[in-house]
C-alpha positions as a LaTeX table, in Angstrom:
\begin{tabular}{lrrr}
\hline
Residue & $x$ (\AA) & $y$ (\AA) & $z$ (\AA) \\
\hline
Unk1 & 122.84 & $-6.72$ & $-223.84$ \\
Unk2 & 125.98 & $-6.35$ & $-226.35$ \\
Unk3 & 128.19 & $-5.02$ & $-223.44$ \\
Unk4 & 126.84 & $-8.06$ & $-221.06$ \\
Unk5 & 128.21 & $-10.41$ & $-223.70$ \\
Unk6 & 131.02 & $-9.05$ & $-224.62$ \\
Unk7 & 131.87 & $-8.76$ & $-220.71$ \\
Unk8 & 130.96 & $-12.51$ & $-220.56$ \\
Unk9 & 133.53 & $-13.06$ & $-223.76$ \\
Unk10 & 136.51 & $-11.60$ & $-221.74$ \\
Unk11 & 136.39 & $-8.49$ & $-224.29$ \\
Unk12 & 137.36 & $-5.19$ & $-222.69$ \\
Unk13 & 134.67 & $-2.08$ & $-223.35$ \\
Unk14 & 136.77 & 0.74 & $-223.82$ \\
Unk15 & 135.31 & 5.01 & $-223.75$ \\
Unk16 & 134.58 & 6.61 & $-226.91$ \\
Unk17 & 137.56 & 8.59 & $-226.17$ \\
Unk18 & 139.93 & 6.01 & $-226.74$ \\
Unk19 & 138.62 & 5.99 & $-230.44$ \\
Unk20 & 138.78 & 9.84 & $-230.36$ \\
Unk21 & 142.54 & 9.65 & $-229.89$ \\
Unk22 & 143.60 & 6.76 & $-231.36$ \\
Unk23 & 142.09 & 8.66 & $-234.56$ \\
Unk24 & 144.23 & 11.92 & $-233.77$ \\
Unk25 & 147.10 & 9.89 & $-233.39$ \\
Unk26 & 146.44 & 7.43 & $-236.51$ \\
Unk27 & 147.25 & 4.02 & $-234.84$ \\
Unk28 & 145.40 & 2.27 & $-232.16$ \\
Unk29 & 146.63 & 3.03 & $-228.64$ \\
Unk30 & 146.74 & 1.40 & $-225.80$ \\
Unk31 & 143.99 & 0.48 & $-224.42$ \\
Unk32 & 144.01 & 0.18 & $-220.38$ \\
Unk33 & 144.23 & 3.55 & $-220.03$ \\
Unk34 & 141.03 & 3.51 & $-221.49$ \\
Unk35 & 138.91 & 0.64 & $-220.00$ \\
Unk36 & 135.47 & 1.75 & $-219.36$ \\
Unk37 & 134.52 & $-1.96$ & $-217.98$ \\
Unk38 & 136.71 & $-4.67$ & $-216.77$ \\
Unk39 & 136.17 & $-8.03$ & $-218.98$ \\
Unk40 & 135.49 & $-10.98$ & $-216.77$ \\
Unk41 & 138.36 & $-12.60$ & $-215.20$ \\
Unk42 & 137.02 & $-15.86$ & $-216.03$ \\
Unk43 & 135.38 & $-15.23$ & $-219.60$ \\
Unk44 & 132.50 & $-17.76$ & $-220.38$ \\
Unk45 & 132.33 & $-19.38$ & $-216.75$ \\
Unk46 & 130.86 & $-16.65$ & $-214.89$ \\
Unk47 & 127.48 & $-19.06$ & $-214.53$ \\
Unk48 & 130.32 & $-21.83$ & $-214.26$ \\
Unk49 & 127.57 & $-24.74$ & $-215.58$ \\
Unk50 & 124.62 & $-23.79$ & $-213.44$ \\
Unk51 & 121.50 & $-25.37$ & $-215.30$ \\
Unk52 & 118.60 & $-22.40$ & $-216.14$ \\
Unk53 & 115.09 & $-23.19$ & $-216.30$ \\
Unk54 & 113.64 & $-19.67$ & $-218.25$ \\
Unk55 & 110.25 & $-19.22$ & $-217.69$ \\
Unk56 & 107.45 & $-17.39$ & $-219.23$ \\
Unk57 & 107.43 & $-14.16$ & $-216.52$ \\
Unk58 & 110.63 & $-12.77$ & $-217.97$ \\
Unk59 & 110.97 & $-8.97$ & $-217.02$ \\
Unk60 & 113.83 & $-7.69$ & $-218.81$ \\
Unk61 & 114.98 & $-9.90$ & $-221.65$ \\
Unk62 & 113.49 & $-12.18$ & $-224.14$ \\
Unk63 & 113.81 & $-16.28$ & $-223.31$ \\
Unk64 & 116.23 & $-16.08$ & $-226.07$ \\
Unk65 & 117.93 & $-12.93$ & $-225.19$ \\
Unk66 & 118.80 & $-14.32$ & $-221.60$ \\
Unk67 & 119.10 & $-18.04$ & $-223.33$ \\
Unk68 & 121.70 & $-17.03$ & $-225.13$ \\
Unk69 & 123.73 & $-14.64$ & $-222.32$ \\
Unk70 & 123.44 & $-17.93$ & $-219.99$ \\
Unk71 & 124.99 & $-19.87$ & $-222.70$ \\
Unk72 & 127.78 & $-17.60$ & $-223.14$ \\
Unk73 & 128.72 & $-16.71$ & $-219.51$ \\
Unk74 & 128.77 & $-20.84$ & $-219.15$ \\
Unk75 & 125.41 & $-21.69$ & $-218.12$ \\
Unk76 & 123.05 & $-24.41$ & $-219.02$ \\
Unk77 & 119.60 & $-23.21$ & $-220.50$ \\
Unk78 & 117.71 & $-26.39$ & $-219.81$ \\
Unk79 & 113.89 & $-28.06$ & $-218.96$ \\
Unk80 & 112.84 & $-27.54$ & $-215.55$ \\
Unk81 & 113.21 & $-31.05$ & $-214.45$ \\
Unk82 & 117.19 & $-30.61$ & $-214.85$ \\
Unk83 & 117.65 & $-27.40$ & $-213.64$ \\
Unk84 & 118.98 & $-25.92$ & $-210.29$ \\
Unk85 & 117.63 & $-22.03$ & $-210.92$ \\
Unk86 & 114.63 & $-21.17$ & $-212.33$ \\
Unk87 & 114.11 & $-17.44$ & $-213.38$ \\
Unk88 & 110.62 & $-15.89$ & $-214.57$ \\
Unk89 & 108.27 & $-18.09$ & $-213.16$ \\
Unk90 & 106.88 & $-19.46$ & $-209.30$ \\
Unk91 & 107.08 & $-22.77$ & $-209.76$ \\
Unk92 & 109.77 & $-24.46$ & $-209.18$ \\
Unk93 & 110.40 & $-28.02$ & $-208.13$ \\
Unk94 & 112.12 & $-29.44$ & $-205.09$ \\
Unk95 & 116.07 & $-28.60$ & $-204.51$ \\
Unk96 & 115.77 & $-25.51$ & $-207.05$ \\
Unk97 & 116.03 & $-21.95$ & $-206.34$ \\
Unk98 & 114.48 & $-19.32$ & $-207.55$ \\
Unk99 & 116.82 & $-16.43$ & $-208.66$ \\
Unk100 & 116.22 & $-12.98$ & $-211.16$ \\
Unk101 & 117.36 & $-11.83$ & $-214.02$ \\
Unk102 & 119.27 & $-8.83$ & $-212.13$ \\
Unk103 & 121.22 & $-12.01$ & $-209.96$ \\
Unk104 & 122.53 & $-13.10$ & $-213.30$ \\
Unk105 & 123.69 & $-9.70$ & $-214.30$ \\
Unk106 & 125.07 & $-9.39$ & $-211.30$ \\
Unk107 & 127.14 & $-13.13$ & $-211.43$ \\
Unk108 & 128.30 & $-11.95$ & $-214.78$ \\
Unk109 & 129.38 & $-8.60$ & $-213.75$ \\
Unk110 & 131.46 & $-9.89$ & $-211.09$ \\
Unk111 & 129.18 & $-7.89$ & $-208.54$ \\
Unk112 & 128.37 & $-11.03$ & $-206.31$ \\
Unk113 & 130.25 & $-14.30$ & $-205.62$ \\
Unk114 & 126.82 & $-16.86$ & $-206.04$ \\
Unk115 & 123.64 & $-15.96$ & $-207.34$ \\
Unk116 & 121.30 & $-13.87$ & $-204.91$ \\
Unk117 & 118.06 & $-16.27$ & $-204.10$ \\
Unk118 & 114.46 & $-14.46$ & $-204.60$ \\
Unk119 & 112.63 & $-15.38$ & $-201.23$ \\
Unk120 & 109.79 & $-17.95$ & $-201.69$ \\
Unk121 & 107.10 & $-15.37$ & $-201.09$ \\
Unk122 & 108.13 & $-12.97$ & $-203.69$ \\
Unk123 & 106.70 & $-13.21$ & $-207.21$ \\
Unk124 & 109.27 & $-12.84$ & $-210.59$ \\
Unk125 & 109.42 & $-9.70$ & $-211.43$ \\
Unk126 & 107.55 & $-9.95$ & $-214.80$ \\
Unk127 & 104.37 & $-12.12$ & $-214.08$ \\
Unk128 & 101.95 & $-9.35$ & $-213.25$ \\
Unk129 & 103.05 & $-8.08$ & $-216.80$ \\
Unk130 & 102.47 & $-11.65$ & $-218.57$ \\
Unk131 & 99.51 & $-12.60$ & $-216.81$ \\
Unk132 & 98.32 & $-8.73$ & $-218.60$ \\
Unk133 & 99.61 & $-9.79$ & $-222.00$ \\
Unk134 & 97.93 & $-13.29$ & $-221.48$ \\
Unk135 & 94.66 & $-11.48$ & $-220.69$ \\
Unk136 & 94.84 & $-9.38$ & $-223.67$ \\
Unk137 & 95.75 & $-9.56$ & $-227.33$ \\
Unk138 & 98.95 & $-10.89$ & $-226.85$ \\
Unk139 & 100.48 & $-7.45$ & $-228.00$ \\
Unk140 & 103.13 & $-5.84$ & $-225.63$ \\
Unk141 & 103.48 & $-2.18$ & $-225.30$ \\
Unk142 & 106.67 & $-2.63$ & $-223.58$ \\
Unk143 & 109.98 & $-1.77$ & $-225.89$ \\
Unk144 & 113.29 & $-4.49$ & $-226.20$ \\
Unk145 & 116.42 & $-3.04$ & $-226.20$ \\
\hline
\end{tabular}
């Protein structure tokens, strides 16, 4: 999540190595030769003001983890009645599409050019899993990292 933002921020992730021998050398080298992921060419408008409706079916971030990695990469978090994309839930109102949490990755990444649509027949990801937790004690087993 860390390396999503800071690749939304414009901030180049460099190895471990690059630590290694700016240490042996004692000053901070260069650092292209060292680049482990390219920072976005356009930092904070990778989402360019596309409005977000997060639902409840999230599979692999919290509604504030991928709330606040929207925000940065320059999208809109908003109510379902504004929104254009909705992500984590089935329902979704006329003239939006739905999209994942991997096609947002992917925007940010650089990986695609628009977000990849989930076809209308295909449910989010994680709503078997929050339909479960509904069921139940409202524990998770599942880990956040």
């Amino acid at each position: 999540l860390k390396v999503l933002h800071a690749i939304s921020r414009g901030i180049k992730i460099v190895t471990a190595e690059w630590v290694l021998r700016s240490f042996e050398a004692r000053r901070w080298l260069p650092t292209e030769p060292y680049i482990a992921l390219q920072p976005s060419p356009v930092p904070g408008r990778q989402l360019d003001g596309a409005r977000f409706f997060l639902g409840p079916s999230l599979a692999k971030f919290s509604e504030k983890q991928l709330r606040d990695l929207v925000h940065v990469a320059g999208g809109v978090p908003t109510a379902q009645a504004r929104a254009q994309y909705v992500v984590g839930t089935n329902r979704k109102l006329e003239g939006q599409e739905r999209v994942t949490e991997e096609a947002i990755i992917s925007q940010i990444l650089g990986e695609t050019d628009e977000l990849e649509r989930v076809p209308p027949s295909q449910p989010p990801p994680g709503a078997a899993a929050a339909e479960t937790q509904e069921e139940g004690d409202g524990e998770s087993d599942s880990e956040e990292f």
